[in-house]
Amino acid sequence: MVSAIQNRTLPSHVVTNDDASIDSGHNRLLQLGYKQELKRDLSVVSNFALSFSIISVLTGITTLYNTGLNFGGPVSMQYGWFLASAFTMLVALSMAEICSAYPTSGGLYYWSAKLAGPKRAPFASWITGWFNIIGLWAGTTSVDFSLAQLIQVIILLSTGGKNGGGYVASKYVVLAFHGGILLLHGVFVLMILIPSVATERASAKFVFTHFNADNGNEINSRPYMFLLGLLMSQYTLSGYDASAHMTEETKGADRNGPKGIISAVGISIIVGWGYIVGITFAVTDIPYLLSENNDAGGYAIAEIFYQSFKRRYGNGIGGIICLAIVAVAIFFCGMGTITSNSRMAYAFSRDGAMPFSSLWHKVNKQDVPIYAVWLSVFMSFCMALTSLGSIVAFQAMVSIAVIGLYIAYALPIFFRVTLARKHFVAGPFNLGRYGIIIGLVAVIWVVIISILFSLPVSYPITIETLNYTPVALGCFIILVVSYWLISGRHWFKGPITNLEK
């Protein structure tokens, strides 16, 4: 499946460099029309590590474990994980193939421009870029807000728990935590430790066959519950486009960028499943874990950790320490998302697509796009303000992160298998004759989850239970398309070269 393309056909304006000492990623960047502005010093391991930290199985599974328990329980989490993993790997393979051909920080939106053809390039690039950046901002919002919520639960348990007079932080305090986390910016141990410490453990039959249909949401269809439970898995397995956004800082990016994408997804699938299995063996009473009257206030994984140690040792300090380990992992996940966000904003503004573009693509003396970093921090904080009005409205941020990112993933893949089917010139990594079918299946999967995560999650539908995802996405699409029709189409021409600057 991997082959080297010895003779690429390049456009007449392309700058070539025959100096064999130049890094292949640097040389390819020159061929694509960009000068090297960011410091290229990341290895393939560093590139992989960033995507792996953003996928962060501790973050995604811990944050949405309640969702998994609520919609199907162990069956939904176990088998839904493998279902989502299989299709996610197809998306990752297709992205890796395109990344090998176009290793730039712009990533997805640059790919769309090149694959959609000259006439369609500006709009294809525009819509892909905005979906990508809104998905990244929403992802950072959900990651860091989930950490703020976990810190609140750690404080609650450390001060006696909800049933022992512990401190329950207000939504304003949680938002303050979120702002502080943005400003500052162990899995194997946990998957073995928690079920080992627990005095009561679930049976293998429960872990692998029990379906929880008692969710209190008046949803009776088991297949529908199973599909809703996929959100935990699909949310966890996202963010690996970071490897593409970091290619201008990665050595041998045309080879190592694809390796970073595929290895981050592959290893996360294995580790994530181990974490789900390990934690679920400590689940013995699903209704109690989801109850707001337990010591953790309904935060299921926190209650599992806390009670496992409390029942064995008489206190839950060990569980609180485990939660602190998870909090550290989520913190670094948040740092990774900010890094990825800023590189996307840097590249998008370099091509003039964002308001005040000249500011966002400036780099400091350390070759870091510092203004793009603070833009990402600011936008993520603003998105978290929705939590003050309605926690349901904020929860839509999780779905927006998934849908926004995956639509941005799917658009260049769609162009690759349709408009660019005959003229796509592969890089060192390619899928050969399987590229088209893998790409088509990947696009179909993204369409399915985009519809799925916009469906109601509770009945009857009221202003408190409405899934705000389609509303928010609809407003976003109207805004971006209107901006294009009124202004963008007159001046945005897609990715532009900067060798002349």
Short mmCIF file of C-alpha atoms in Angstrom, two decimals:
data_model
loop_
_atom_site.label_atom_id
_atom_site.label_comp_id
_atom_site.label_asym_id
_atom_site.label_seq_id
_atom_site.Cartn_x
_atom_site.Cartn_y
_atom_site.Cartn_z
CA MET A 1 0.00 0.00 0.00
CA VAL A 2 2.95 2.31 0.45
CA SER A 3 4.94 3.26 -2.57
CA ALA A 4 7.27 6.03 -3.64
CA ILE A 5 6.36 8.22 -6.54
CA GLN A 6 9.58 8.84 -8.35
CA ASN A 7 8.41 11.28 -11.00
CA ARG A 8 5.85 13.83 -9.95
CA THR A 9 4.29 16.07 -12.56
CA LEU A 10 4.48 19.58 -11.14
CA PRO A 11 2.92 22.83 -12.39
CA SER A 12 5.17 25.24 -14.27
CA HIS A 13 5.20 27.76 -11.42
CA VAL A 14 6.51 25.24 -8.89
CA VAL A 15 9.88 25.91 -7.29
CA THR A 16 12.10 22.86 -7.24
CA ASN A 17 15.26 22.17 -5.31
CA ASP A 18 17.58 19.37 -6.20
CA ASP A 19 19.76 19.70 -3.11
CA ALA A 20 19.54 16.27 -1.52
CA SER A 21 20.56 17.72 1.85
CA ILE A 22 17.28 19.64 2.16
CA ASP A 23 14.63 17.94 4.27
CA SER A 24 12.05 16.24 2.04
CA GLY A 25 9.20 18.01 3.82
CA HIS A 26 10.92 21.39 3.40
CA ASN A 27 11.57 20.66 -0.26
CA ARG A 28 7.96 19.63 -0.82
CA LEU A 29 6.78 22.83 0.91
CA LEU A 30 8.85 24.86 -1.55
CA GLN A 31 7.32 22.89 -4.42
CA LEU A 32 3.88 23.81 -3.12
CA GLY A 33 4.83 27.49 -3.15
CA TYR A 34 5.51 28.26 0.52
CA LYS A 35 8.67 29.41 2.24
CA GLN A 36 9.75 27.85 5.53
CA GLU A 37 8.68 30.19 8.37
CA LEU A 38 8.09 27.80 11.26
CA LYS A 39 10.92 25.93 12.95
CA ARG A 40 11.16 22.41 11.48
CA ASP A 41 12.50 20.29 14.32
CA LEU A 42 9.78 17.75 15.18
CA SER A 43 10.47 14.04 14.71
CA VAL A 44 7.88 11.48 13.69
CA VAL A 45 7.51 10.57 17.39
CA SER A 46 6.81 14.21 18.30
CA ASN A 47 4.29 14.51 15.48
CA PHE A 48 2.57 11.32 16.62
CA ALA A 49 2.65 12.43 20.26
CA LEU A 50 0.74 15.63 19.53
CA SER A 51 -2.12 13.83 17.76
CA PHE A 52 -2.10 11.07 20.39
CA SER A 53 -2.34 13.64 23.19
CA ILE A 54 -5.22 15.42 21.43
CA ILE A 55 -7.11 12.18 20.82
CA SER A 56 -6.37 11.44 24.50
CA VAL A 57 -8.52 8.44 25.39
CA LEU A 58 -8.49 9.54 29.03
CA THR A 59 -10.09 12.83 28.01
CA GLY A 60 -12.78 11.59 25.64
CA ILE A 61 -13.83 8.46 27.51
CA THR A 62 -13.74 10.07 30.95
CA THR A 63 -15.72 13.08 29.74
CA LEU A 64 -18.45 11.09 27.96
CA TYR A 65 -18.51 7.87 30.00
CA ASN A 66 -21.88 9.00 31.36
CA THR A 67 -23.18 9.15 27.77
CA GLY A 68 -21.98 5.61 27.12
CA LEU A 69 -23.58 4.29 30.31
CA ASN A 70 -26.81 6.16 29.64
CA PHE A 71 -27.26 5.01 26.04
CA GLY A 72 -26.74 1.26 26.01
CA GLY A 73 -24.14 0.85 28.75
CA PRO A 74 -21.40 -1.78 28.35
CA VAL A 75 -22.65 -3.14 25.01
CA SER A 76 -22.80 0.32 23.46
CA MET A 77 -19.35 1.22 24.78
CA GLN A 78 -17.60 -2.04 23.88
CA TYR A 79 -18.96 -2.71 20.43
CA GLY A 80 -19.65 0.91 19.58
CA TRP A 81 -15.96 1.56 20.20
CA PHE A 82 -14.93 -1.01 17.61
CA LEU A 83 -17.53 0.19 15.11
CA ALA A 84 -16.41 3.81 15.38
CA SER A 85 -12.75 2.73 15.43
CA ALA A 86 -13.01 0.79 12.17
CA PHE A 87 -14.53 3.69 10.24
CA THR A 88 -12.25 6.22 11.92
CA MET A 89 -9.22 4.29 10.70
CA LEU A 90 -10.57 4.49 7.14
CA VAL A 91 -10.89 8.26 7.49
CA ALA A 92 -7.37 8.42 8.92
CA LEU A 93 -5.90 6.36 6.08
CA SER A 94 -7.49 8.60 3.47
CA MET A 95 -6.26 11.70 5.26
CA ALA A 96 -2.76 10.25 5.57
CA GLU A 97 -2.61 9.65 1.82
CA ILE A 98 -3.52 13.26 1.08
CA CYS A 99 -1.20 14.56 3.81
CA SER A 100 1.70 12.79 2.14
CA ALA A 101 0.99 14.64 -1.10
CA TYR A 102 0.39 18.05 0.51
CA PRO A 103 2.34 18.40 3.81
CA THR A 104 1.41 21.98 4.82
CA SER A 105 0.11 23.55 8.05
CA GLY A 106 -3.10 24.45 6.23
CA GLY A 107 -3.85 20.76 6.04
CA LEU A 108 -7.48 20.09 5.21
CA TYR A 109 -8.44 23.40 3.60
CA TYR A 110 -5.31 23.41 1.44
CA TRP A 111 -6.03 19.83 0.37
CA SER A 112 -9.58 20.77 -0.63
CA ALA A 113 -8.32 23.65 -2.76
CA LYS A 114 -5.84 21.47 -4.62
CA LEU A 115 -8.24 18.57 -5.10
CA ALA A 116 -11.38 20.53 -6.06
CA GLY A 117 -9.75 22.09 -9.11
CA PRO A 118 -8.96 25.75 -9.97
CA LYS A 119 -12.57 26.92 -10.47
CA ARG A 120 -13.90 25.38 -7.26
CA ALA A 121 -10.76 25.86 -5.18
CA PRO A 122 -11.64 29.15 -3.43
CA PHE A 123 -15.04 28.06 -2.10
CA ALA A 124 -13.88 24.49 -1.34
CA SER A 125 -10.94 25.88 0.62
CA TRP A 126 -13.11 28.49 2.35
CA ILE A 127 -15.82 26.12 3.59
CA THR A 128 -13.35 23.39 4.62
CA GLY A 129 -11.17 25.84 6.51
CA TRP A 130 -14.03 27.34 8.47
CA PHE A 131 -15.47 23.92 9.38
CA ASN A 132 -12.01 22.86 10.50
CA ILE A 133 -11.34 25.90 12.65
CA ILE A 134 -14.80 25.95 14.26
CA GLY A 135 -14.43 22.24 15.03
CA LEU A 136 -11.01 22.85 16.59
CA TRP A 137 -12.27 25.75 18.69
CA ALA A 138 -15.27 23.73 19.85
CA GLY A 139 -12.94 20.82 20.61
CA THR A 140 -10.73 22.99 22.80
CA THR A 141 -13.81 24.39 24.53
CA SER A 142 -15.17 20.93 25.35
CA VAL A 143 -11.78 19.56 26.46
CA ASP A 144 -10.88 22.40 28.81
CA PHE A 145 -14.42 22.78 30.13
CA SER A 146 -14.51 19.07 30.91
CA LEU A 147 -11.27 19.57 32.87
CA ALA A 148 -12.87 22.48 34.73
CA GLN A 149 -15.82 20.22 35.61
CA LEU A 150 -13.45 17.45 36.74
CA ILE A 151 -11.56 19.88 38.98
CA GLN A 152 -14.89 20.89 40.49
CA VAL A 153 -15.68 17.21 41.19
CA ILE A 154 -12.21 16.63 42.70
CA ILE A 155 -12.80 19.57 45.05
CA LEU A 156 -16.28 18.26 45.87
CA LEU A 157 -14.97 14.79 46.78
CA SER A 158 -11.95 16.19 48.64
CA THR A 159 -14.23 18.25 50.88
CA GLY A 160 -16.56 15.40 51.83
CA GLY A 161 -18.61 14.65 48.71
CA LYS A 162 -22.11 15.85 47.89
CA ASN A 163 -23.62 13.74 50.68
CA GLY A 164 -21.05 14.89 53.23
CA GLY A 165 -21.34 18.64 52.92
CA GLY A 166 -18.64 19.03 50.25
CA TYR A 167 -18.15 22.24 48.29
CA VAL A 168 -20.33 22.41 45.17
CA ALA A 169 -18.90 25.01 42.80
CA SER A 170 -21.33 27.27 40.92
CA LYS A 171 -21.34 27.43 37.14
CA TYR A 172 -19.47 30.74 37.39
CA VAL A 173 -16.65 29.14 39.39
CA VAL A 174 -16.44 26.29 36.85
CA LEU A 175 -16.21 28.87 34.07
CA ALA A 176 -13.43 30.62 36.00
CA PHE A 177 -11.57 27.29 36.22
CA HIS A 178 -11.99 26.97 32.45
CA GLY A 179 -10.52 30.42 31.87
CA GLY A 180 -7.57 29.65 34.15
CA ILE A 181 -6.87 26.38 32.36
CA LEU A 182 -6.87 28.13 28.98
CA LEU A 183 -4.53 30.77 30.35
CA LEU A 184 -2.00 28.29 31.72
CA HIS A 185 -1.96 26.09 29.24
CA GLY A 186 -0.93 6.96 33.29
CA VAL A 187 -3.68 5.21 31.18
CA PHE A 188 -2.24 1.72 31.71
CA VAL A 189 -2.11 2.17 35.47
CA LEU A 190 -5.75 3.23 35.68
CA MET A 191 -7.15 0.44 33.52
CA ILE A 192 -5.54 -2.14 35.84
CA LEU A 193 -5.65 -0.26 39.16
CA ILE A 194 -9.34 0.62 39.44
CA PRO A 195 -10.83 -2.86 38.86
CA SER A 196 -8.10 -4.34 41.09
CA VAL A 197 -8.88 -2.00 44.00
CA ALA A 198 -12.68 -2.32 43.69
CA THR A 199 -14.14 -4.67 46.30
CA GLU A 200 -17.06 -5.47 43.97
CA ARG A 201 -16.40 -6.19 40.31
CA ALA A 202 -18.72 -6.78 37.40
CA SER A 203 -18.74 -10.13 35.64
CA ALA A 204 -17.34 -10.58 32.15
CA LYS A 205 -20.88 -11.29 30.99
CA PHE A 206 -21.99 -7.87 32.27
CA VAL A 207 -19.02 -6.03 30.73
CA PHE A 208 -19.45 -7.57 27.29
CA THR A 209 -23.18 -8.29 27.00
CA HIS A 210 -25.20 -6.01 29.31
CA PHE A 211 -27.31 -3.39 27.53
CA ASN A 212 -28.59 -0.54 29.68
CA ALA A 213 -31.98 0.56 28.38
CA ASP A 214 -33.02 2.40 31.54
CA ASN A 215 -31.84 5.93 30.69
CA GLY A 216 -34.74 8.08 31.86
CA ASN A 217 -34.88 9.86 28.50
CA GLU A 218 -38.06 8.12 27.28
CA ILE A 219 -36.18 6.52 24.40
CA ASN A 220 -37.32 2.92 23.91
CA SER A 221 -35.49 1.89 20.73
CA ARG A 222 -32.35 -0.06 21.56
CA PRO A 223 -30.72 0.46 18.14
CA TYR A 224 -31.30 4.21 18.53
CA MET A 225 -29.76 4.17 22.00
CA PHE A 226 -26.76 2.23 20.69
CA LEU A 227 -26.20 4.80 17.92
CA LEU A 228 -26.46 7.71 20.37
CA GLY A 229 -23.88 5.97 22.54
CA LEU A 230 -21.40 6.17 19.66
CA LEU A 231 -20.79 9.82 20.52
CA MET A 232 -18.38 8.82 23.30
CA SER A 233 -16.24 6.77 20.90
CA GLN A 234 -16.35 9.18 17.98
CA TYR A 235 -15.62 12.23 20.16
CA THR A 236 -12.63 10.44 21.63
CA LEU A 237 -11.27 9.44 18.22
CA SER A 238 -10.94 12.92 16.77
CA GLY A 239 -8.31 15.64 16.57
CA TYR A 240 -5.69 13.63 14.69
CA ASP A 241 -5.56 16.27 11.95
CA ALA A 242 -3.04 17.87 14.33
CA SER A 243 -0.36 15.78 12.62
CA ALA A 244 -1.21 17.53 9.35
CA HIS A 245 -1.22 20.99 10.91
CA MET A 246 2.25 20.35 12.35
CA THR A 247 3.81 19.12 9.10
CA GLU A 248 5.64 22.40 8.45
CA GLU A 249 7.43 21.80 11.77
CA THR A 250 8.05 18.08 11.18
CA LYS A 251 11.14 16.57 9.59
CA GLY A 252 10.37 14.45 6.53
CA ALA A 253 6.76 15.56 6.76
CA ASP A 254 5.66 13.89 3.52
CA ARG A 255 6.40 10.55 5.19
CA ASN A 256 6.20 11.30 8.90
CA GLY A 257 2.94 13.28 8.80
CA PRO A 258 0.98 10.25 7.56
CA LYS A 259 2.77 8.03 10.07
CA GLY A 260 1.71 10.40 12.86
CA ILE A 261 -1.95 10.28 11.82
CA ILE A 262 -2.21 6.51 11.45
CA SER A 263 -0.16 5.55 14.50
CA ALA A 264 -2.02 8.02 16.76
CA VAL A 265 -5.39 6.56 15.74
CA GLY A 266 -4.22 2.94 15.86
CA ILE A 267 -2.63 3.12 19.30
CA SER A 268 -5.56 5.16 20.68
CA ILE A 269 -7.97 2.45 19.54
CA ILE A 270 -6.09 -0.22 21.49
CA VAL A 271 -5.46 1.87 24.61
CA GLY A 272 -8.98 3.28 24.62
CA TRP A 273 -10.57 -0.14 24.51
CA GLY A 274 -8.38 -1.27 27.41
CA TYR A 275 -9.47 1.76 29.44
CA ILE A 276 -13.16 1.13 28.73
CA VAL A 277 -12.90 -2.56 29.70
CA GLY A 278 -10.91 -1.85 32.85
CA ILE A 279 -13.24 0.84 34.14
CA THR A 280 -16.42 -1.05 33.21
CA PHE A 281 -15.32 -4.04 35.33
CA ALA A 282 -15.74 -1.70 38.31
CA VAL A 283 -19.33 -0.82 37.33
CA THR A 284 -21.93 -2.61 39.46
CA ASP A 285 -24.83 -0.15 39.74
CA ILE A 286 -25.44 2.02 36.64
CA PRO A 287 -28.46 3.99 37.99
CA TYR A 288 -26.49 4.99 41.11
CA LEU A 289 -23.45 6.05 39.09
CA LEU A 290 -25.64 8.32 36.95
CA SER A 291 -27.57 9.71 39.92
CA GLU A 292 -26.93 13.34 40.85
CA ASN A 293 -27.28 12.27 44.50
CA ASN A 294 -24.04 10.25 44.63
CA ASP A 295 -20.88 11.74 46.14
CA ALA A 296 -19.54 12.86 42.75
CA GLY A 297 -22.82 14.54 41.83
CA GLY A 298 -23.50 12.15 38.94
CA TYR A 299 -20.00 12.16 37.37
CA ALA A 300 -19.84 8.40 36.78
CA ILE A 301 -16.10 7.77 36.41
CA ALA A 302 -15.30 10.03 39.37
CA GLU A 303 -17.76 8.06 41.51
CA ILE A 304 -16.21 4.75 40.34
CA PHE A 305 -12.71 5.90 41.29
CA TYR A 306 -13.82 7.36 44.61
CA GLN A 307 -15.97 4.44 45.78
CA SER A 308 -13.44 1.80 44.67
CA PHE A 309 -10.86 3.17 47.12
CA LYS A 310 -13.34 4.19 49.80
CA ARG A 311 -14.84 0.70 50.07
CA ARG A 312 -11.45 -0.98 50.26
CA TYR A 313 -9.45 1.48 52.36
CA GLY A 314 -12.10 3.48 54.19
CA ASN A 315 -11.45 6.72 52.30
CA GLY A 316 -11.45 7.88 48.71
CA ILE A 317 -8.08 9.67 48.62
CA GLY A 318 -6.65 7.12 46.19
CA GLY A 319 -9.55 7.74 43.84
CA ILE A 320 -9.02 11.49 44.03
CA ILE A 321 -5.34 10.99 43.14
CA CYS A 322 -6.42 8.93 40.11
CA LEU A 323 -8.76 11.71 39.08
CA ALA A 324 -5.86 14.15 39.38
CA ILE A 325 -3.87 11.95 36.96
CA VAL A 326 -6.78 12.10 34.51
CA ALA A 327 -6.94 15.88 34.99
CA VAL A 328 -3.26 16.18 34.05
CA ALA A 329 -3.90 14.14 30.89
CA ILE A 330 -6.85 16.36 29.97
CA PHE A 331 -4.71 19.45 30.63
CA PHE A 332 -2.07 18.28 28.15
CA CYS A 333 -4.80 17.35 25.69
CA GLY A 334 -6.02 20.94 25.95
CA MET A 335 -2.51 22.23 25.35
CA GLY A 336 -2.29 20.06 22.25
CA THR A 337 -5.59 21.36 20.89
CA ILE A 338 -4.45 24.96 21.36
CA THR A 339 -1.25 24.15 19.46
CA SER A 340 -3.22 22.58 16.61
CA ASN A 341 -5.75 25.44 16.60
CA SER A 342 -3.08 28.09 16.38
CA ARG A 343 -1.32 26.38 13.45
CA MET A 344 -4.60 26.15 11.58
CA ALA A 345 -5.38 29.82 12.28
CA TYR A 346 -1.82 30.74 11.24
CA ALA A 347 -2.09 28.93 7.91
CA PHE A 348 -5.66 30.07 7.19
CA SER A 349 -4.78 33.70 7.88
CA ARG A 350 -1.56 33.39 5.87
CA ASP A 351 -3.83 32.81 2.89
CA GLY A 352 -6.00 35.81 3.85
CA ALA A 353 -9.18 33.91 4.80
CA MET A 354 -9.72 35.38 8.28
CA PRO A 355 -10.56 38.88 9.44
CA PHE A 356 -7.32 40.67 10.50
CA SER A 357 -5.30 37.93 8.79
CA SER A 358 -2.10 40.01 8.85
CA LEU A 359 -2.11 39.79 12.64
CA TRP A 360 -2.90 36.09 13.13
CA HIS A 361 -0.11 34.76 10.89
CA LYS A 362 2.69 36.75 12.54
CA VAL A 363 5.32 34.66 14.34
CA ASN A 364 7.52 35.71 17.24
CA LYS A 365 11.29 35.28 17.70
CA GLN A 366 10.75 31.63 18.64
CA ASP A 367 8.89 31.04 15.34
CA VAL A 368 5.58 30.60 17.17
CA PRO A 369 2.34 32.19 15.82
CA ILE A 370 1.67 33.82 19.18
CA TYR A 371 -1.34 35.93 18.16
CA ALA A 372 -3.01 32.87 16.66
CA VAL A 373 -2.49 31.09 20.00
CA TRP A 374 -4.30 33.84 21.92
CA LEU A 375 -7.05 33.99 19.30
CA SER A 376 -7.70 30.28 19.87
CA VAL A 377 -7.77 30.81 23.64
CA PHE A 378 -10.21 33.71 23.34
CA MET A 379 -12.59 31.93 20.95
CA SER A 380 -12.65 28.79 23.08
CA PHE A 381 -13.48 30.81 26.19
CA CYS A 382 -16.29 32.64 24.38
CA MET A 383 -17.81 29.32 23.31
CA ALA A 384 -17.81 28.14 26.92
CA LEU A 385 -19.99 31.10 27.90
CA THR A 386 -22.96 29.11 26.55
CA SER A 387 -22.73 27.00 29.71
CA LEU A 388 -24.02 29.96 31.74
CA GLY A 389 -27.32 29.91 29.85
CA SER A 390 -27.87 26.19 29.43
CA ILE A 391 -25.67 23.18 30.06
CA VAL A 392 -27.65 21.44 27.28
CA ALA A 393 -26.63 24.19 24.86
CA PHE A 394 -23.03 23.78 25.93
CA GLN A 395 -23.16 19.99 25.50
CA ALA A 396 -23.88 20.68 21.84
CA MET A 397 -20.27 21.90 21.67
CA VAL A 398 -19.14 18.29 21.91
CA SER A 399 -21.26 17.32 18.91
CA ILE A 400 -20.17 20.45 17.02
CA ALA A 401 -16.53 19.53 17.65
CA VAL A 402 -17.11 16.05 16.21
CA ILE A 403 -19.26 17.13 13.27
CA GLY A 404 -17.21 20.21 12.41
CA LEU A 405 -13.93 18.31 12.44
CA TYR A 406 -15.24 15.30 10.56
CA ILE A 407 -16.90 17.38 7.84
CA ALA A 408 -13.55 19.13 7.41
CA TYR A 409 -11.90 15.68 7.25
CA ALA A 410 -14.43 14.42 4.71
CA LEU A 411 -14.43 17.32 2.25
CA PRO A 412 -10.88 16.86 0.88
CA ILE A 413 -11.41 13.08 0.85
CA PHE A 414 -14.61 13.62 -1.15
CA PHE A 415 -12.77 15.82 -3.65
CA ARG A 416 -9.97 13.24 -3.82
CA VAL A 417 -12.31 10.40 -4.81
CA THR A 418 -14.47 12.47 -7.19
CA LEU A 419 -13.09 15.63 -8.83
CA ALA A 420 -9.42 14.66 -8.41
CA ARG A 421 -9.89 10.96 -9.01
CA LYS A 422 -7.89 10.93 -12.26
CA HIS A 423 -5.28 13.62 -11.65
CA PHE A 424 -4.37 13.15 -7.96
CA VAL A 425 -0.57 12.77 -7.66
CA ALA A 426 0.21 10.70 -4.58
CA GLY A 427 3.08 11.27 -2.18
CA PRO A 428 5.41 8.66 -0.65
CA PHE A 429 2.49 7.18 1.30
CA ASN A 430 -0.51 6.10 -0.77
CA LEU A 431 -3.31 3.55 -0.67
CA GLY A 432 -2.88 2.42 -4.25
CA ARG A 433 -5.99 0.96 -5.88
CA TYR A 434 -7.80 0.87 -2.54
CA GLY A 435 -7.69 4.65 -2.11
CA ILE A 436 -11.00 5.34 -3.87
CA ILE A 437 -13.11 2.73 -2.06
CA ILE A 438 -11.60 3.58 1.35
CA GLY A 439 -12.26 7.25 0.71
CA LEU A 440 -15.88 6.68 -0.34
CA VAL A 441 -16.65 4.61 2.76
CA ALA A 442 -14.99 7.25 4.94
CA VAL A 443 -17.15 10.01 3.45
CA ILE A 444 -20.35 7.97 3.89
CA TRP A 445 -19.47 7.37 7.55
CA VAL A 446 -19.02 11.11 8.16
CA VAL A 447 -22.43 11.79 6.60
CA ILE A 448 -23.99 9.19 8.91
CA ILE A 449 -22.46 10.54 12.15
CA SER A 450 -23.22 14.14 11.16
CA ILE A 451 -26.91 13.25 10.97
CA LEU A 452 -26.78 10.95 13.99
CA PHE A 453 -25.27 13.48 16.40
CA SER A 454 -27.87 16.07 15.40
CA LEU A 455 -30.81 13.88 16.45
CA PRO A 456 -32.77 14.32 19.73
CA VAL A 457 -31.23 12.65 22.78
CA SER A 458 -34.27 12.97 25.03
CA TYR A 459 -38.05 13.02 24.78
CA PRO A 460 -40.31 14.93 24.98
CA ILE A 461 -38.38 17.67 23.20
CA THR A 462 -38.42 20.93 25.17
CA ILE A 463 -36.19 23.97 25.33
CA GLU A 464 -34.22 22.21 28.10
CA THR A 465 -33.79 18.91 26.23
CA LEU A 466 -33.42 20.14 22.64
CA ASN A 467 -30.23 19.04 20.88
CA TYR A 468 -28.86 22.43 19.86
CA THR A 469 -26.24 20.97 17.53
CA PRO A 470 -28.19 21.39 14.26
CA VAL A 471 -29.26 24.89 15.34
CA ALA A 472 -25.69 25.98 16.07
CA LEU A 473 -24.31 24.34 12.94
CA GLY A 474 -27.08 25.84 10.82
CA CYS A 475 -26.30 29.33 12.11
CA PHE A 476 -22.60 28.73 11.49
CA ILE A 477 -23.19 27.58 7.90
CA ILE A 478 -25.44 30.57 7.19
CA LEU A 479 -22.81 32.92 8.61
CA VAL A 480 -19.88 31.42 6.69
CA VAL A 481 -21.73 31.15 3.37
CA SER A 482 -23.14 34.68 3.74
CA TYR A 483 -19.66 36.00 4.49
CA TRP A 484 -18.50 34.27 1.32
CA LEU A 485 -21.30 35.61 -0.88
CA ILE A 486 -21.15 39.15 0.45
CA SER A 487 -17.40 39.55 0.72
CA GLY A 488 -15.13 36.51 0.55
CA ARG A 489 -15.76 35.57 -3.08
CA HIS A 490 -14.46 38.95 -4.22
CA TRP A 491 -11.02 38.62 -2.67
CA PHE A 492 -10.33 35.09 -1.38
CA LYS A 493 -8.67 33.01 -4.08
CA GLY A 494 -7.71 29.98 -2.00
CA PRO A 495 -4.23 29.13 -0.77
CA ILE A 496 -1.62 31.59 -2.06
CA THR A 497 2.13 31.17 -2.29
CA ASN A 498 4.42 33.35 -0.21
CA LEU A 499 7.81 32.71 -1.81
CA GLU A 500 7.78 36.18 -3.32
CA LYS A 501 7.20 37.88 0.03
#
